[in-house]
PDB file of C-alpha atoms in Angstrom:
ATOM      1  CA  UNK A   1     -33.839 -60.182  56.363  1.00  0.00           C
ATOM      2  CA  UNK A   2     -30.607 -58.680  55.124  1.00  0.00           C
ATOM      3  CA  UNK A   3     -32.257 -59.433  51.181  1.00  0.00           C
ATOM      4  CA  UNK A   4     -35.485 -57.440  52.001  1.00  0.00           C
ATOM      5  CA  UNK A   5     -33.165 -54.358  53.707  1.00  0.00           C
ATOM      6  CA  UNK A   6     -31.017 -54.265  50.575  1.00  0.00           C
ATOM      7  CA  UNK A   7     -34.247 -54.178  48.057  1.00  0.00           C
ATOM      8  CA  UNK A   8     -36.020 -51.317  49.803  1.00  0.00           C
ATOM      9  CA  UNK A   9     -32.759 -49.848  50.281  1.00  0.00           C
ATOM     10  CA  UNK A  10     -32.280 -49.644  46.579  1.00  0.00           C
ATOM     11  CA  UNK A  11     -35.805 -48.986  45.368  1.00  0.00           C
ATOM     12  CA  UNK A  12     -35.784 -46.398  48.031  1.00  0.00           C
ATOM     13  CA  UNK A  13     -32.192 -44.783  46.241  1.00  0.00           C
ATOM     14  CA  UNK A  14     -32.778 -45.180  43.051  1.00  0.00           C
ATOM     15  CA  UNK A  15     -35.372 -42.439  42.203  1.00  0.00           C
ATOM     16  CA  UNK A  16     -33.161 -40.191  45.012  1.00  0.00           C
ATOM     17  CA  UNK A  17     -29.565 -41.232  42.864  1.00  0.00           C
ATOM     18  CA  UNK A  18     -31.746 -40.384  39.268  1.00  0.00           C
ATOM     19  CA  UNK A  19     -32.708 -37.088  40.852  1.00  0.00           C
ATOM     20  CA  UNK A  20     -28.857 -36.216  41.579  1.00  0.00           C
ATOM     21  CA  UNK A  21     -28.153 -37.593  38.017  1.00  0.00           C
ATOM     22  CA  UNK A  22     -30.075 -35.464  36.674  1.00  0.00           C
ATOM     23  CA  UNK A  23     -28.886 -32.483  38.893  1.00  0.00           C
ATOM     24  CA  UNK A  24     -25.705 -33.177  37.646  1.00  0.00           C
ATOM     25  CA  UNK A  25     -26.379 -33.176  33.740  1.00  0.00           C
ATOM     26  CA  UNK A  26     -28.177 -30.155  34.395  1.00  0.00           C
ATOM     27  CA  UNK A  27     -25.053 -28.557  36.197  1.00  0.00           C
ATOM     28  CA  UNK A  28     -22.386 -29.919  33.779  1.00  0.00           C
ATOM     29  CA  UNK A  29     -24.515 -28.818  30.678  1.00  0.00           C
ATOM     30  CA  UNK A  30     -25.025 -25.432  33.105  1.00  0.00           C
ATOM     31  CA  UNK A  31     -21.069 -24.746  33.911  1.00  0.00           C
ATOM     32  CA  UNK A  32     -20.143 -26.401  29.574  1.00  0.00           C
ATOM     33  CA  UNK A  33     -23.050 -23.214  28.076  1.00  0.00           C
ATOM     34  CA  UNK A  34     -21.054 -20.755  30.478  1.00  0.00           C
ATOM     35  CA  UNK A  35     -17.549 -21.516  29.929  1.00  0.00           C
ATOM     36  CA  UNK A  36     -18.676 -21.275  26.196  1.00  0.00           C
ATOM     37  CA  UNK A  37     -20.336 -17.685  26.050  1.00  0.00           C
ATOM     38  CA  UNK A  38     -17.010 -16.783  28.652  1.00  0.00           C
ATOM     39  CA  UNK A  39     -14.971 -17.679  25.783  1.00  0.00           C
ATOM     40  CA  UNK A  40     -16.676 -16.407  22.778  1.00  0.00           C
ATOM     41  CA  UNK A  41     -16.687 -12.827  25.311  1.00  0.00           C
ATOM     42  CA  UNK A  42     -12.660 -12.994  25.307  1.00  0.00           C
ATOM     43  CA  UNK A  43     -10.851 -10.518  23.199  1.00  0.00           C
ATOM     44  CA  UNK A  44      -9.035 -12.538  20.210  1.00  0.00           C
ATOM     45  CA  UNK A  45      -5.810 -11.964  18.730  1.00  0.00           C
ATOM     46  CA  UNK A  46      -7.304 -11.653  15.823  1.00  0.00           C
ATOM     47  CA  UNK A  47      -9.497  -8.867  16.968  1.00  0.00           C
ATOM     48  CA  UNK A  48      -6.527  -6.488  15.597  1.00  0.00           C
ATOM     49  CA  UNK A  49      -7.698  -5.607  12.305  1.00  0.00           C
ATOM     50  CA  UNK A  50      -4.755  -6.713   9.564  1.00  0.00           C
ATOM     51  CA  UNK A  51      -3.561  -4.861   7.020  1.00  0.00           C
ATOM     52  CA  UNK A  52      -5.218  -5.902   3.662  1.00  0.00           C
ATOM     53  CA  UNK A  53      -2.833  -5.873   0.787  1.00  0.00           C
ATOM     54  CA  UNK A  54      -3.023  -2.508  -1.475  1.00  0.00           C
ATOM     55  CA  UNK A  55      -5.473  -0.910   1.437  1.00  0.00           C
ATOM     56  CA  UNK A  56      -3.916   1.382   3.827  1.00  0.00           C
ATOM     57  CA  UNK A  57      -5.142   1.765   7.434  1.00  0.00           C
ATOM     58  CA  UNK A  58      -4.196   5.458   9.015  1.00  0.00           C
ATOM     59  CA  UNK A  59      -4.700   8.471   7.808  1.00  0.00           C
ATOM     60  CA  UNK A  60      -0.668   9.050   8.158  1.00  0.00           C
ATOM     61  CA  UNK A  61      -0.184   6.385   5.554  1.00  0.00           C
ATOM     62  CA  UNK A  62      -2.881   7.996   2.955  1.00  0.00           C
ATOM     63  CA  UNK A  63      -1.182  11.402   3.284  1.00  0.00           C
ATOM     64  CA  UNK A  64       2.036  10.665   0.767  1.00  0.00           C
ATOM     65  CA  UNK A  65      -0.484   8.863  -1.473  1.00  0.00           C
ATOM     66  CA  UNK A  66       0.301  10.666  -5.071  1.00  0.00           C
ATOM     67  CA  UNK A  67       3.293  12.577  -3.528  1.00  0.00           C
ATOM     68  CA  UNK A  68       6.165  13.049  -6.232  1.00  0.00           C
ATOM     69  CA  UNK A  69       3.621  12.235  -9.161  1.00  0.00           C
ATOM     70  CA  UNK A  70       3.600  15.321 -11.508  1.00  0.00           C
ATOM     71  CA  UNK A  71       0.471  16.352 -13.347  1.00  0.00           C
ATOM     72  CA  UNK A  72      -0.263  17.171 -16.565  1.00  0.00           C
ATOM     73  CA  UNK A  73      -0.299  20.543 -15.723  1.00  0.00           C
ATOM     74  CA  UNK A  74       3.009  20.207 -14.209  1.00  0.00           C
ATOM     75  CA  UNK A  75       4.582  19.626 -17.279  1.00  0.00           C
ATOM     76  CA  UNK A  76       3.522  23.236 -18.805  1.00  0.00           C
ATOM     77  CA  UNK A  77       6.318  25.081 -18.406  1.00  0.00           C
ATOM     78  CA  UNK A  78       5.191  29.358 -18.506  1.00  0.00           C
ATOM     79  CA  UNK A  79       8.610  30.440 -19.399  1.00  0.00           C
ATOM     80  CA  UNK A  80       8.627  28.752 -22.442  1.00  0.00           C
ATOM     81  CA  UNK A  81       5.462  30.705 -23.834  1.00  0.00           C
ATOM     82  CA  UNK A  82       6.955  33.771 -22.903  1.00  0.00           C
ATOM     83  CA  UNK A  83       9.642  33.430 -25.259  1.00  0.00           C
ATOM     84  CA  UNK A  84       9.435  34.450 -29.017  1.00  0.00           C
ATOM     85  CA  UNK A  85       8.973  31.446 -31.356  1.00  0.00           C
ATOM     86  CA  UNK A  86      11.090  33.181 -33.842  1.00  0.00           C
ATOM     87  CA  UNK A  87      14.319  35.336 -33.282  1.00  0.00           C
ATOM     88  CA  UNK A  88      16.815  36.708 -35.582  1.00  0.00           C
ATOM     89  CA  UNK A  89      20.292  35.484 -36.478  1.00  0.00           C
ATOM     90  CA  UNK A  90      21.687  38.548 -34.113  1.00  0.00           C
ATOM     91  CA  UNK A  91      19.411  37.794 -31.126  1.00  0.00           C
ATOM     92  CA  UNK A  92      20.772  34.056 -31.672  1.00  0.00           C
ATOM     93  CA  UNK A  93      24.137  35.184 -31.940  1.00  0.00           C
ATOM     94  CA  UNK A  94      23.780  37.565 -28.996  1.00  0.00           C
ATOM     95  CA  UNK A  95      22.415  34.199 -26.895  1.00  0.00           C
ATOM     96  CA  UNK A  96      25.385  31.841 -27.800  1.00  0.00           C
ATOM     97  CA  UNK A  97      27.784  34.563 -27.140  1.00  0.00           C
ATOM     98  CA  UNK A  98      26.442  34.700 -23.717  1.00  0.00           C
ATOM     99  CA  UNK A  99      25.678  31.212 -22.785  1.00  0.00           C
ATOM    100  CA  UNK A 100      28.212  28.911 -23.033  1.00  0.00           C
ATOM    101  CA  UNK A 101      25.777  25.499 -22.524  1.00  0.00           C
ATOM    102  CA  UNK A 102      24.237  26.925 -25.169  1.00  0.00           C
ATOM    103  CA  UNK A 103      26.783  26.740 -27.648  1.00  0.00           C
ATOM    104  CA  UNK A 104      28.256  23.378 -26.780  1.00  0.00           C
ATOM    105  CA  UNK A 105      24.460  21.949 -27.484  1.00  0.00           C
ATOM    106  CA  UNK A 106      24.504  23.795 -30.647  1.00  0.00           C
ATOM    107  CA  UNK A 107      27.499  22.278 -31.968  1.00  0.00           C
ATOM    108  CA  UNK A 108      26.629  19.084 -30.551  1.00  0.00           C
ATOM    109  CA  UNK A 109      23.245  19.009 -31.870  1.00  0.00           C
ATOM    110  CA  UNK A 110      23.639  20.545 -35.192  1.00  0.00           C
ATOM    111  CA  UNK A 111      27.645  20.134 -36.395  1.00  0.00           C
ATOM    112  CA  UNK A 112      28.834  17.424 -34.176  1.00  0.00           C
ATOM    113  CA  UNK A 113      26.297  14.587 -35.805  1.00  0.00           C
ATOM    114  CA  UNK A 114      28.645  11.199 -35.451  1.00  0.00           C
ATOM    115  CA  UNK A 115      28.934  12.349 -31.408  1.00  0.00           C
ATOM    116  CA  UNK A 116      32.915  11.714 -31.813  1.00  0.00           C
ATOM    117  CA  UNK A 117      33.604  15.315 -29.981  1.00  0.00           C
ATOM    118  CA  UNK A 118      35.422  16.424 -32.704  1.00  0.00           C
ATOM    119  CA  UNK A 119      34.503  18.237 -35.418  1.00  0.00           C
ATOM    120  CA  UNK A 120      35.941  17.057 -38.995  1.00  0.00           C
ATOM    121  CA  UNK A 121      35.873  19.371 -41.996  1.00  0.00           C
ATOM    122  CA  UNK A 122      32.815  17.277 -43.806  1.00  0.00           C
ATOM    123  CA  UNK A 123      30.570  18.132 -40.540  1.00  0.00           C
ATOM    124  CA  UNK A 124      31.682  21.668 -40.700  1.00  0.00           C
ATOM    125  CA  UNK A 125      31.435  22.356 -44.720  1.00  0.00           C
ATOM    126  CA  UNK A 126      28.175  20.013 -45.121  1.00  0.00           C
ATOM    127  CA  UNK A 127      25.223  21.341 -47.203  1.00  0.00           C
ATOM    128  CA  UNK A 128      21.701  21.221 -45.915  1.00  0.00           C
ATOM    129  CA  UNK A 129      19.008  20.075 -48.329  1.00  0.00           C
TER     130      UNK A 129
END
């Protein structure tokens, strides 16, 4: 008697415990597809965009871009055009008299040639040719 209780026992069971089997595959792969799109939903750390080398981000960091470069144009100076390509040997005279820096490149430019600072008697009496 005890044999025949335990067989329809388990033939009764078994289609009830492959039901809740199933239930519970169905749950697990349920609660696993959840937990996944929960997680893929999550901000990242590496949601912060990084700085690319050689790109800037902000418009702060593009303003300086170029600052302190000079142009082409900067390099025309308008003073310089004002003034005479020629003058005479009074006008120059008149202009070392009055500038000092002036003079001092003068001799150092055309008279003092070795750069010693002093002025020997061959850099004073040479002849041009």
């Amino acid at each position: 008697e005890n044999d025949t209780e335990t067989a329809i026992t388990e033939d009764y069971l078994n289609p009830y415990i492959r039901y809740i089997m199933q239930m519970v595959k169905v749950v697990l792969v349920t609660v696993l597809l959840t937990l996944c799109v929960i997680v893929d939903c999550l901000p990242h750390s590496s949601t912060k965009m990084r700085q690319k080398r050689g790109f800037r981000q902000s418009i702060v960091d593009r303003m300086g871009h170029g600052f302190g470069k000079r142009a082409n144009t900067d390099l025309y100076d308008p003073y310089l055009t004002k003034t005479p390509n020629l003058m005479t040997a009074d006008e120059l005279t008149t202009n070392i008299l009055n500038s000092e820096d002036l003079a001092q490149a003068i001799v150092k430019k055309f008279i003092d040639l070795d750069g010693d600072g002093i002025i020997s008697t061959a850099e004073l009496l040479r002849t041009t040719s």
